[in-house]
Amino acid sequence: MKNKKFNINKLVRANIAQLKPYSSARNEFLELNKEMIYLDANENPFDNSLNRYPDPFQFKLKSKLSVLKNIPLDNILLGNGSDEVLDLIFRAFCEPRLDQIITMPPTYGMYKVLARTNDIEIVEILLTQEFQIDTNEILKNIAKNTKLIFICSPNNPTGNLMDRKAIKKILKNFEGLIVIDEAYIDFSDSESWAREIINYQNLIVIQTLSKAYGLAGIRLGICYANRKIIEVLNKIKAPYNVNQLSQDMAIEVLSKNKELSKQIVDCNLNKQKLKNVLKQINYIKKIYPSDANFILIKVDNARKRYNQLLENNIVVRNRMDEPLCANCLRITIGTQNEVEKLIRTLKKLDS
Ligand SMILES: *Cc1c(COP(=O)(O)O)cnc(C)c1O
């Protein structure tokens, strides 16, 4: 949707629109670069580097991201993993028992769990056989109470990017919010949708430090969106939702861009190497194209192969119960050593 038609008040839940947010001590007074005596938050005054509450708006970390991604600070919200960001979006915009969302299975399981938790109806429109968006079917199923459409690109568990034209078409024809989950975007050569928030006011792009950035343990999710959307989410988030250790660690890792790009190159090399071997194995029926750090494969008997790998101390993800994923296993790309062990085991099972 282009700028003029966008009306945040039509989307946000009435109780949230009226909500006066809790104002924390650090919220009301945070003056950077100034030696103040802080007697406002009932903290322990003895310095151990973590005795103070963290910055509720993560100014330093956001500034770093803002420069790296070339996106204004006011268009960024950070959460305790993308899972928190997704939860905030549900709670801000979806009225329990009245609103609905659209997802495109097979896809990330959290959209459904969050919808169920918040008592929101889910309309599931399967991807096509090629795991692409069924645009016409989506457009047909948009209803008055459709608040959110989730697009995961590259998609989990299939690994592929979603067609840009299909996404554009939905962006232009839907008046609710479109959430593009880009957890794996850093592994792909394709450009992020994040900068498109300038052109589409109803677009929310979600990224995470859990995958390519190697920081799943600190729980840091990133949301890029129009300022009005960010303001609503800021209103309902817990005041200190990103802890000090996570903020510090994220700043440190974001400053080491070179090491990260090397890891991504290595990961993609290992992926290619694994792919070449998978092609030669008889019980592997299909290898799906991947722009992420995992590969989805179809085998002769997923349960059997999953268990055989397990007996060899290798854990993959069995996705055979997902729609369009009969007999499919999802394999994460490990280190060179791990990939070599996996290859030896897969070959052993073949004979
Ligand atoms: C791994 C993953 C995430 C990351 O979630 P975090 O809470 O940030 O760790 C988000 N979306 C998808 C599709 C994922 O696969």
Short mmCIF file of N, CA and C in Angstrom, two decimals, residues 72-247:
data_model
loop_
_atom_site.label_atom_id
_atom_site.label_comp_id
_atom_site.label_asym_id
_atom_site.label_seq_id
_atom_site.Cartn_x
_atom_site.Cartn_y
_atom_site.Cartn_z
N PRO A 72 16.67 4.50 9.08
CA PRO A 72 16.60 5.43 10.22
C PRO A 72 16.26 4.72 11.53
N LEU A 73 16.80 5.25 12.59
CA LEU A 73 16.61 4.70 13.94
C LEU A 73 15.13 4.53 14.30
N ASP A 74 14.32 5.50 13.92
CA ASP A 74 12.90 5.48 14.28
C ASP A 74 12.12 4.36 13.60
N ASN A 75 12.77 3.71 12.65
CA ASN A 75 12.10 2.62 11.93
C ASN A 75 12.53 1.25 12.43
N ILE A 76 13.22 1.24 13.58
CA ILE A 76 13.74 -0.03 14.10
C ILE A 76 13.17 -0.32 15.49
N LEU A 77 12.77 -1.58 15.69
CA LEU A 77 12.40 -2.05 17.03
C LEU A 77 13.17 -3.34 17.30
N LEU A 78 13.68 -3.49 18.52
CA LEU A 78 14.41 -4.72 18.86
C LEU A 78 13.63 -5.53 19.88
N GLY A 79 13.75 -6.83 19.78
CA GLY A 79 13.03 -7.70 20.71
C GLY A 79 13.88 -8.84 21.22
N ASN A 80 13.36 -9.54 22.21
CA ASN A 80 14.01 -10.71 22.79
C ASN A 80 13.82 -11.89 21.81
N GLY A 81 14.59 -11.86 20.73
CA GLY A 81 14.40 -12.80 19.62
C GLY A 81 13.30 -12.29 18.69
N SER A 82 13.25 -12.80 17.45
CA SER A 82 12.15 -12.38 16.58
C SER A 82 10.84 -12.91 17.11
N ASP A 83 10.91 -13.97 17.89
CA ASP A 83 9.68 -14.50 18.45
C ASP A 83 8.95 -13.45 19.30
N GLU A 84 9.68 -12.64 20.04
CA GLU A 84 9.03 -11.57 20.80
C GLU A 84 8.43 -10.52 19.85
N VAL A 85 9.19 -10.19 18.81
CA VAL A 85 8.69 -9.20 17.84
C VAL A 85 7.38 -9.68 17.22
N LEU A 86 7.35 -10.95 16.84
CA LEU A 86 6.13 -11.52 16.24
C LEU A 86 4.97 -11.46 17.24
N ASP A 87 5.26 -11.78 18.48
CA ASP A 87 4.22 -11.75 19.51
C ASP A 87 3.67 -10.34 19.70
N LEU A 88 4.56 -9.34 19.69
CA LEU A 88 4.13 -7.95 19.83
C LEU A 88 3.20 -7.56 18.68
N ILE A 89 3.52 -8.02 17.48
CA ILE A 89 2.71 -7.68 16.31
C ILE A 89 1.30 -8.24 16.47
N PHE A 90 1.23 -9.50 16.92
CA PHE A 90 -0.10 -10.10 17.16
C PHE A 90 -0.88 -9.30 18.19
N ARG A 91 -0.20 -9.00 19.31
CA ARG A 91 -0.94 -8.36 20.40
C ARG A 91 -1.35 -6.93 20.06
N ALA A 92 -0.58 -6.27 19.20
CA ALA A 92 -0.91 -4.89 18.85
C ALA A 92 -2.05 -4.81 17.83
N PHE A 93 -2.08 -5.75 16.90
CA PHE A 93 -2.95 -5.56 15.74
C PHE A 93 -4.10 -6.56 15.60
N CYS A 94 -4.05 -7.68 16.31
CA CYS A 94 -5.09 -8.70 16.11
C CYS A 94 -6.03 -8.80 17.29
N GLU A 95 -7.30 -8.58 17.04
CA GLU A 95 -8.32 -8.66 18.08
C GLU A 95 -8.72 -10.13 18.28
N PRO A 96 -8.46 -10.67 19.48
CA PRO A 96 -8.78 -12.08 19.72
C PRO A 96 -10.22 -12.42 19.34
N ARG A 97 -10.38 -13.57 18.71
CA ARG A 97 -11.68 -14.11 18.29
C ARG A 97 -12.36 -13.31 17.18
N LEU A 98 -11.79 -12.20 16.76
CA LEU A 98 -12.43 -11.43 15.68
C LEU A 98 -11.57 -11.36 14.42
N ASP A 99 -10.28 -11.18 14.60
CA ASP A 99 -9.41 -10.99 13.43
C ASP A 99 -8.83 -12.31 12.94
N GLN A 100 -8.29 -12.26 11.73
CA GLN A 100 -7.63 -13.45 11.20
C GLN A 100 -6.32 -13.08 10.51
N ILE A 101 -5.50 -14.09 10.30
CA ILE A 101 -4.23 -13.90 9.61
C ILE A 101 -4.11 -14.93 8.49
N ILE A 102 -3.21 -14.66 7.55
CA ILE A 102 -2.95 -15.63 6.48
C ILE A 102 -1.50 -16.09 6.58
N THR A 103 -1.30 -17.40 6.57
CA THR A 103 0.05 -17.96 6.50
C THR A 103 0.14 -18.88 5.28
N MET A 104 1.36 -19.25 4.92
CA MET A 104 1.56 -20.05 3.71
C MET A 104 2.39 -21.30 3.99
N PRO A 105 1.76 -22.33 4.52
CA PRO A 105 2.49 -23.55 4.83
C PRO A 105 3.01 -24.25 3.55
N PRO A 106 4.08 -25.01 3.62
CA PRO A 106 4.87 -25.27 4.83
C PRO A 106 5.74 -24.07 5.18
N THR A 107 5.64 -23.61 6.43
CA THR A 107 6.44 -22.46 6.84
C THR A 107 6.75 -22.53 8.34
N TYR A 108 7.36 -21.50 8.85
CA TYR A 108 7.79 -21.43 10.24
C TYR A 108 6.61 -21.64 11.19
N GLY A 109 6.77 -22.53 12.14
CA GLY A 109 5.66 -22.94 13.01
C GLY A 109 5.18 -21.91 14.01
N MET A 110 6.02 -20.89 14.29
CA MET A 110 5.65 -19.93 15.34
C MET A 110 4.44 -19.06 14.98
N TYR A 111 4.23 -18.81 13.68
CA TYR A 111 3.09 -17.95 13.31
C TYR A 111 1.80 -18.58 13.81
N LYS A 112 1.71 -19.91 13.63
CA LYS A 112 0.51 -20.63 14.03
C LYS A 112 0.38 -20.67 15.55
N VAL A 113 1.48 -20.95 16.22
CA VAL A 113 1.46 -21.03 17.69
C VAL A 113 1.02 -19.68 18.27
N LEU A 114 1.57 -18.60 17.72
CA LEU A 114 1.22 -17.26 18.23
C LEU A 114 -0.24 -16.93 17.93
N ALA A 115 -0.71 -17.32 16.73
CA ALA A 115 -2.10 -17.06 16.39
C ALA A 115 -3.00 -17.80 17.37
N ARG A 116 -2.68 -19.07 17.63
CA ARG A 116 -3.50 -19.88 18.56
C ARG A 116 -3.46 -19.28 19.97
N THR A 117 -2.25 -18.87 20.40
CA THR A 117 -2.09 -18.30 21.74
C THR A 117 -2.96 -17.07 21.89
N ASN A 118 -3.03 -16.28 20.82
CA ASN A 118 -3.79 -15.04 20.88
C ASN A 118 -5.24 -15.20 20.41
N ASP A 119 -5.63 -16.47 20.17
CA ASP A 119 -6.99 -16.78 19.74
C ASP A 119 -7.39 -16.06 18.44
N ILE A 120 -6.50 -16.13 17.48
CA ILE A 120 -6.72 -15.50 16.18
C ILE A 120 -6.90 -16.60 15.14
N GLU A 121 -7.90 -16.46 14.28
CA GLU A 121 -8.13 -17.47 13.24
C GLU A 121 -7.00 -17.44 12.21
N ILE A 122 -6.57 -18.64 11.78
CA ILE A 122 -5.51 -18.72 10.77
C ILE A 122 -6.10 -19.24 9.47
N VAL A 123 -5.88 -18.52 8.40
CA VAL A 123 -6.24 -19.01 7.07
C VAL A 123 -4.95 -19.47 6.41
N GLU A 124 -4.88 -20.77 6.12
CA GLU A 124 -3.64 -21.31 5.57
C GLU A 124 -3.78 -21.52 4.07
N ILE A 125 -2.99 -20.81 3.31
CA ILE A 125 -2.98 -20.97 1.86
C ILE A 125 -1.65 -21.63 1.49
N LEU A 126 -1.72 -22.89 1.08
CA LEU A 126 -0.49 -23.63 0.79
C LEU A 126 0.34 -22.94 -0.28
N LEU A 127 1.65 -23.08 -0.16
CA LEU A 127 2.53 -22.67 -1.25
C LEU A 127 2.25 -23.58 -2.45
N THR A 128 2.73 -23.19 -3.62
CA THR A 128 2.56 -24.05 -4.80
C THR A 128 3.51 -25.25 -4.69
N GLN A 129 3.46 -26.15 -5.64
CA GLN A 129 4.36 -27.32 -5.64
C GLN A 129 5.83 -26.88 -5.67
N GLU A 130 6.08 -25.72 -6.26
CA GLU A 130 7.46 -25.20 -6.30
C GLU A 130 7.78 -24.38 -5.05
N PHE A 131 6.91 -24.44 -4.07
CA PHE A 131 7.08 -23.69 -2.82
C PHE A 131 7.07 -22.19 -3.03
N GLN A 132 6.28 -21.73 -4.02
CA GLN A 132 6.13 -20.30 -4.24
C GLN A 132 4.74 -19.83 -3.79
N ILE A 133 4.58 -18.51 -3.66
CA ILE A 133 3.32 -17.94 -3.19
C ILE A 133 2.22 -18.14 -4.22
N ASP A 134 1.08 -18.62 -3.76
CA ASP A 134 -0.08 -18.77 -4.63
C ASP A 134 -0.85 -17.44 -4.58
N THR A 135 -0.36 -16.48 -5.34
CA THR A 135 -0.83 -15.09 -5.21
C THR A 135 -2.35 -14.96 -5.38
N ASN A 136 -2.89 -15.59 -6.42
CA ASN A 136 -4.32 -15.44 -6.67
C ASN A 136 -5.14 -15.97 -5.51
N GLU A 137 -4.73 -17.11 -5.00
CA GLU A 137 -5.45 -17.73 -3.89
C GLU A 137 -5.38 -16.83 -2.64
N ILE A 138 -4.22 -16.21 -2.43
CA ILE A 138 -4.06 -15.29 -1.29
C ILE A 138 -5.03 -14.12 -1.45
N LEU A 139 -4.99 -13.50 -2.62
CA LEU A 139 -5.82 -12.31 -2.83
C LEU A 139 -7.31 -12.64 -2.69
N LYS A 140 -7.68 -13.83 -3.15
CA LYS A 140 -9.07 -14.26 -3.05
C LYS A 140 -9.51 -14.42 -1.59
N ASN A 141 -8.57 -14.80 -0.74
CA ASN A 141 -8.91 -15.13 0.64
C ASN A 141 -8.75 -13.97 1.63
N ILE A 142 -8.38 -12.82 1.13
CA ILE A 142 -8.28 -11.66 2.01
C ILE A 142 -9.69 -11.21 2.39
N ALA A 143 -9.93 -11.10 3.69
CA ALA A 143 -11.25 -10.69 4.17
C ALA A 143 -11.12 -9.36 4.90
N LYS A 144 -12.26 -8.80 5.28
CA LYS A 144 -12.26 -7.52 6.00
C LYS A 144 -11.44 -7.59 7.29
N ASN A 145 -11.51 -8.77 7.94
CA ASN A 145 -10.83 -8.91 9.23
C ASN A 145 -9.43 -9.54 9.11
N THR A 146 -8.90 -9.62 7.89
CA THR A 146 -7.53 -10.12 7.73
C THR A 146 -6.57 -9.01 8.12
N LYS A 147 -5.83 -9.23 9.20
CA LYS A 147 -4.94 -8.18 9.69
C LYS A 147 -3.50 -8.37 9.23
N LEU A 148 -3.06 -9.64 9.19
CA LEU A 148 -1.65 -9.88 8.90
C LEU A 148 -1.50 -10.97 7.84
N ILE A 149 -0.50 -10.80 6.97
CA ILE A 149 -0.10 -11.88 6.06
C ILE A 149 1.38 -12.15 6.31
N PHE A 150 1.72 -13.39 6.59
CA PHE A 150 3.11 -13.76 6.87
C PHE A 150 3.78 -14.37 5.66
N ILE A 151 4.92 -13.79 5.28
CA ILE A 151 5.72 -14.32 4.18
C ILE A 151 7.12 -14.58 4.73
N CYS A 152 7.58 -15.80 4.62
CA CYS A 152 8.90 -16.14 5.13
C CYS A 152 9.83 -16.32 3.92
N SER A 153 10.88 -15.49 3.83
CA SER A 153 11.73 -15.52 2.63
C SER A 153 13.18 -15.15 2.97
N PRO A 154 14.13 -16.08 2.80
CA PRO A 154 13.98 -17.49 2.44
C PRO A 154 13.09 -18.22 3.45
N ASN A 155 12.32 -19.16 2.92
CA ASN A 155 11.33 -19.82 3.76
C ASN A 155 11.93 -20.99 4.54
N ASN A 156 11.46 -21.14 5.77
CA ASN A 156 11.77 -22.29 6.59
C ASN A 156 10.52 -23.17 6.61
N PRO A 157 10.55 -24.43 6.26
CA PRO A 157 11.70 -25.32 6.08
C PRO A 157 12.13 -25.54 4.63
N THR A 158 11.55 -24.81 3.66
CA THR A 158 11.84 -25.18 2.26
C THR A 158 13.16 -24.60 1.77
N GLY A 159 13.58 -23.45 2.30
CA GLY A 159 14.90 -22.90 1.97
C GLY A 159 14.92 -21.88 0.85
N ASN A 160 13.82 -21.76 0.09
CA ASN A 160 13.85 -20.88 -1.08
C ASN A 160 13.36 -19.47 -0.77
N LEU A 161 13.79 -18.53 -1.62
CA LEU A 161 13.30 -17.16 -1.57
C LEU A 161 11.93 -17.11 -2.24
N MET A 162 11.11 -16.19 -1.81
CA MET A 162 9.81 -15.99 -2.45
C MET A 162 9.94 -14.97 -3.58
N ASP A 163 9.19 -15.22 -4.63
CA ASP A 163 9.22 -14.38 -5.81
C ASP A 163 8.89 -12.92 -5.48
N ARG A 164 9.76 -12.01 -5.92
CA ARG A 164 9.58 -10.60 -5.56
C ARG A 164 8.32 -9.99 -6.15
N LYS A 165 7.99 -10.41 -7.37
CA LYS A 165 6.78 -9.86 -8.02
C LYS A 165 5.52 -10.26 -7.26
N ALA A 166 5.51 -11.50 -6.80
CA ALA A 166 4.34 -11.99 -6.03
C ALA A 166 4.20 -11.17 -4.75
N ILE A 167 5.31 -10.92 -4.09
CA ILE A 167 5.27 -10.14 -2.84
C ILE A 167 4.77 -8.72 -3.13
N LYS A 168 5.28 -8.13 -4.20
CA LYS A 168 4.85 -6.76 -4.58
C LYS A 168 3.34 -6.71 -4.81
N LYS A 169 2.85 -7.74 -5.47
CA LYS A 169 1.43 -7.76 -5.80
C LYS A 169 0.58 -7.78 -4.51
N ILE A 170 1.03 -8.57 -3.56
CA ILE A 170 0.29 -8.62 -2.28
C ILE A 170 0.41 -7.29 -1.54
N LEU A 171 1.61 -6.72 -1.55
CA LEU A 171 1.82 -5.43 -0.88
C LEU A 171 0.89 -4.37 -1.44
N LYS A 172 0.67 -4.42 -2.73
CA LYS A 172 -0.13 -3.39 -3.37
C LYS A 172 -1.62 -3.60 -3.20
N ASN A 173 -2.02 -4.86 -2.93
CA ASN A 173 -3.45 -5.16 -2.92
C ASN A 173 -4.02 -5.51 -1.55
N PHE A 174 -3.25 -5.30 -0.52
CA PHE A 174 -3.71 -5.66 0.82
C PHE A 174 -3.60 -4.44 1.73
N GLU A 175 -4.64 -4.17 2.51
CA GLU A 175 -4.62 -2.99 3.36
C GLU A 175 -4.22 -3.28 4.80
N GLY A 176 -4.03 -4.57 5.10
CA GLY A 176 -3.51 -4.92 6.41
C GLY A 176 -1.99 -4.88 6.39
N LEU A 177 -1.37 -5.58 7.32
CA LEU A 177 0.09 -5.55 7.41
C LEU A 177 0.71 -6.82 6.82
N ILE A 178 1.78 -6.64 6.08
CA ILE A 178 2.51 -7.78 5.53
C ILE A 178 3.81 -7.93 6.29
N VAL A 179 3.99 -9.10 6.87
CA VAL A 179 5.20 -9.36 7.64
C VAL A 179 6.12 -10.26 6.82
N ILE A 180 7.29 -9.75 6.46
CA ILE A 180 8.26 -10.58 5.75
C ILE A 180 9.34 -10.99 6.75
N ASP A 181 9.42 -12.29 6.98
CA ASP A 181 10.38 -12.84 7.94
C ASP A 181 11.67 -13.20 7.18
N GLU A 182 12.71 -12.43 7.45
CA GLU A 182 13.98 -12.62 6.73
C GLU A 182 15.08 -13.21 7.64
N ALA A 183 14.70 -14.21 8.43
CA ALA A 183 15.67 -14.81 9.36
C ALA A 183 16.93 -15.30 8.62
N TYR A 184 16.77 -15.71 7.36
CA TYR A 184 17.90 -16.32 6.62
C TYR A 184 18.44 -15.44 5.51
N ILE A 185 18.05 -14.18 5.47
CA ILE A 185 18.39 -13.33 4.32
C ILE A 185 19.90 -13.16 4.14
N ASP A 186 20.67 -13.20 5.24
CA ASP A 186 22.10 -12.96 5.13
C ASP A 186 22.85 -14.08 4.41
N PHE A 187 22.21 -15.24 4.27
CA PHE A 187 22.84 -16.34 3.53
C PHE A 187 22.59 -16.22 2.03
N SER A 188 21.66 -15.36 1.64
CA SER A 188 21.28 -15.28 0.24
C SER A 188 21.90 -14.04 -0.41
N ASP A 189 21.98 -14.08 -1.74
CA ASP A 189 22.51 -12.93 -2.47
C ASP A 189 21.42 -11.90 -2.72
N SER A 190 20.21 -12.28 -2.46
CA SER A 190 19.09 -11.41 -2.76
C SER A 190 19.02 -10.24 -1.77
N GLU A 191 18.49 -9.15 -2.25
CA GLU A 191 18.41 -7.97 -1.41
C GLU A 191 17.28 -8.09 -0.39
N SER A 192 17.50 -7.54 0.78
CA SER A 192 16.47 -7.53 1.82
C SER A 192 15.32 -6.61 1.39
N TRP A 193 14.14 -6.86 1.96
CA TRP A 193 13.00 -5.98 1.74
C TRP A 193 13.01 -4.80 2.70
N ALA A 194 13.98 -4.78 3.62
CA ALA A 194 13.94 -3.78 4.70
C ALA A 194 13.84 -2.34 4.18
N ARG A 195 14.60 -2.01 3.15
CA ARG A 195 14.58 -0.64 2.65
C ARG A 195 13.24 -0.29 2.00
N GLU A 196 12.46 -1.30 1.67
CA GLU A 196 11.17 -1.05 1.01
C GLU A 196 10.12 -0.49 1.98
N ILE A 197 10.45 -0.45 3.28
CA ILE A 197 9.48 0.12 4.22
C ILE A 197 9.22 1.60 3.90
N ILE A 198 10.15 2.20 3.14
CA ILE A 198 9.94 3.59 2.71
C ILE A 198 8.81 3.65 1.70
N ASN A 199 8.72 2.64 0.86
CA ASN A 199 7.72 2.64 -0.21
C ASN A 199 6.38 2.03 0.21
N TYR A 200 6.42 1.13 1.18
CA TYR A 200 5.19 0.45 1.60
C TYR A 200 5.00 0.63 3.10
N GLN A 201 3.99 1.42 3.45
CA GLN A 201 3.78 1.73 4.87
C GLN A 201 3.20 0.56 5.64
N ASN A 202 2.69 -0.43 4.93
CA ASN A 202 2.11 -1.59 5.63
C ASN A 202 3.06 -2.78 5.64
N LEU A 203 4.33 -2.53 5.40
CA LEU A 203 5.32 -3.60 5.38
C LEU A 203 6.10 -3.65 6.68
N ILE A 204 6.21 -4.85 7.23
CA ILE A 204 7.07 -5.08 8.40
C ILE A 204 8.11 -6.13 8.00
N VAL A 205 9.38 -5.82 8.19
CA VAL A 205 10.44 -6.79 7.87
C VAL A 205 11.11 -7.22 9.17
N ILE A 206 11.24 -8.52 9.33
CA ILE A 206 11.84 -9.05 10.56
C ILE A 206 13.14 -9.78 10.25
N GLN A 207 14.17 -9.44 11.01
CA GLN A 207 15.44 -10.16 10.90
C GLN A 207 15.87 -10.60 12.30
N THR A 208 16.96 -11.31 12.39
CA THR A 208 17.39 -11.84 13.67
C THR A 208 18.91 -11.97 13.70
N LEU A 209 19.48 -11.96 14.90
CA LEU A 209 20.91 -12.24 15.01
C LEU A 209 21.13 -13.73 15.31
N SER A 210 20.05 -14.52 15.28
CA SER A 210 20.14 -15.94 15.68
C SER A 210 20.79 -16.86 14.65
N LYS A 211 20.82 -16.46 13.39
CA LYS A 211 21.28 -17.40 12.37
C LYS A 211 22.65 -16.98 11.82
N ALA A 212 22.70 -16.16 10.79
CA ALA A 212 24.00 -15.81 10.20
C ALA A 212 24.93 -15.12 11.19
N TYR A 213 24.39 -14.33 12.09
CA TYR A 213 25.24 -13.59 13.03
C TYR A 213 25.75 -14.45 14.19
N GLY A 214 25.27 -15.70 14.25
CA GLY A 214 25.80 -16.62 15.24
C GLY A 214 25.49 -16.26 16.68
N LEU A 215 24.34 -15.61 16.92
CA LEU A 215 24.03 -15.18 18.28
C LEU A 215 22.66 -15.66 18.77
N ALA A 216 22.34 -16.92 18.44
CA ALA A 216 21.04 -17.45 18.88
C ALA A 216 20.90 -17.35 20.41
N GLY A 217 22.03 -17.46 21.10
CA GLY A 217 22.01 -17.47 22.56
C GLY A 217 21.65 -16.14 23.20
N ILE A 218 21.85 -15.02 22.51
CA ILE A 218 21.55 -13.74 23.17
C ILE A 218 20.09 -13.30 22.96
N ARG A 219 19.38 -13.95 22.03
CA ARG A 219 17.98 -13.62 21.72
C ARG A 219 17.86 -12.17 21.26
N LEU A 220 18.15 -11.91 20.03
CA LEU A 220 17.94 -10.56 19.52
C LEU A 220 17.25 -10.57 18.15
N GLY A 221 16.03 -10.08 18.16
CA GLY A 221 15.25 -9.98 16.94
C GLY A 221 15.12 -8.51 16.53
N ILE A 222 15.02 -8.28 15.22
CA ILE A 222 14.98 -6.91 14.70
C ILE A 222 13.73 -6.74 13.85
N CYS A 223 13.09 -5.60 14.02
CA CYS A 223 11.90 -5.31 13.23
C CYS A 223 12.09 -3.96 12.54
N TYR A 224 11.90 -3.92 11.24
CA TYR A 224 11.95 -2.67 10.48
C TYR A 224 10.55 -2.36 9.98
N ALA A 225 10.08 -1.17 10.24
CA ALA A 225 8.75 -0.79 9.76
C ALA A 225 8.58 0.71 9.82
N ASN A 226 7.51 1.15 9.22
CA ASN A 226 7.04 2.52 9.29
C ASN A 226 7.00 2.99 10.76
N ARG A 227 7.30 4.25 10.98
CA ARG A 227 7.43 4.80 12.33
C ARG A 227 6.17 4.61 13.18
N LYS A 228 5.03 4.71 12.52
CA LYS A 228 3.76 4.59 13.27
C LYS A 228 3.59 3.17 13.82
N ILE A 229 4.03 2.20 13.05
CA ILE A 229 3.97 0.81 13.51
C ILE A 229 4.93 0.61 14.68
N ILE A 230 6.15 1.13 14.51
CA ILE A 230 7.17 0.99 15.57
C ILE A 230 6.68 1.64 16.86
N GLU A 231 6.04 2.79 16.75
CA GLU A 231 5.54 3.49 17.94
C GLU A 231 4.53 2.64 18.71
N VAL A 232 3.65 1.97 17.97
CA VAL A 232 2.65 1.11 18.62
C VAL A 232 3.33 -0.05 19.33
N LEU A 233 4.30 -0.67 18.67
CA LEU A 233 4.98 -1.83 19.27
C LEU A 233 5.79 -1.40 20.49
N ASN A 234 6.41 -0.23 20.41
CA ASN A 234 7.17 0.29 21.55
C ASN A 234 6.29 0.50 22.76
N LYS A 235 5.03 0.88 22.50
CA LYS A 235 4.10 1.15 23.58
C LYS A 235 3.82 -0.11 24.41
N ILE A 236 3.75 -1.26 23.74
CA ILE A 236 3.33 -2.47 24.47
C ILE A 236 4.49 -3.40 24.86
N LYS A 237 5.68 -3.12 24.38
CA LYS A 237 6.78 -4.02 24.75
C LYS A 237 7.14 -3.84 26.22
N ALA A 238 7.71 -4.89 26.83
CA ALA A 238 8.19 -4.75 28.20
C ALA A 238 9.29 -3.68 28.19
N PRO A 239 9.33 -2.83 29.25
CA PRO A 239 10.27 -1.70 29.22
C PRO A 239 11.72 -2.10 28.94
N TYR A 240 12.19 -3.13 29.61
CA TYR A 240 13.61 -3.51 29.44
C TYR A 240 13.70 -4.86 28.74
N ASN A 241 13.12 -4.94 27.54
CA ASN A 241 12.98 -6.25 26.89
C ASN A 241 14.28 -6.83 26.33
N VAL A 242 15.29 -5.99 26.10
CA VAL A 242 16.58 -6.52 25.63
C VAL A 242 17.61 -6.25 26.72
N ASN A 243 18.15 -7.31 27.31
CA ASN A 243 19.01 -7.12 28.47
C ASN A 243 20.38 -6.55 28.08
N GLN A 244 21.09 -6.06 29.10
CA GLN A 244 22.36 -5.35 28.87
C GLN A 244 23.41 -6.24 28.20
N LEU A 245 23.50 -7.50 28.65
CA LEU A 245 24.51 -8.42 28.09
C LEU A 245 24.26 -8.63 26.61
N SER A 246 23.00 -8.78 26.24
CA SER A 246 22.66 -8.99 24.83
C SER A 246 22.96 -7.75 24.00
N GLN A 247 22.63 -6.58 24.55
CA GLN A 247 22.91 -5.34 23.82
C GLN A 247 24.41 -5.20 23.57
#
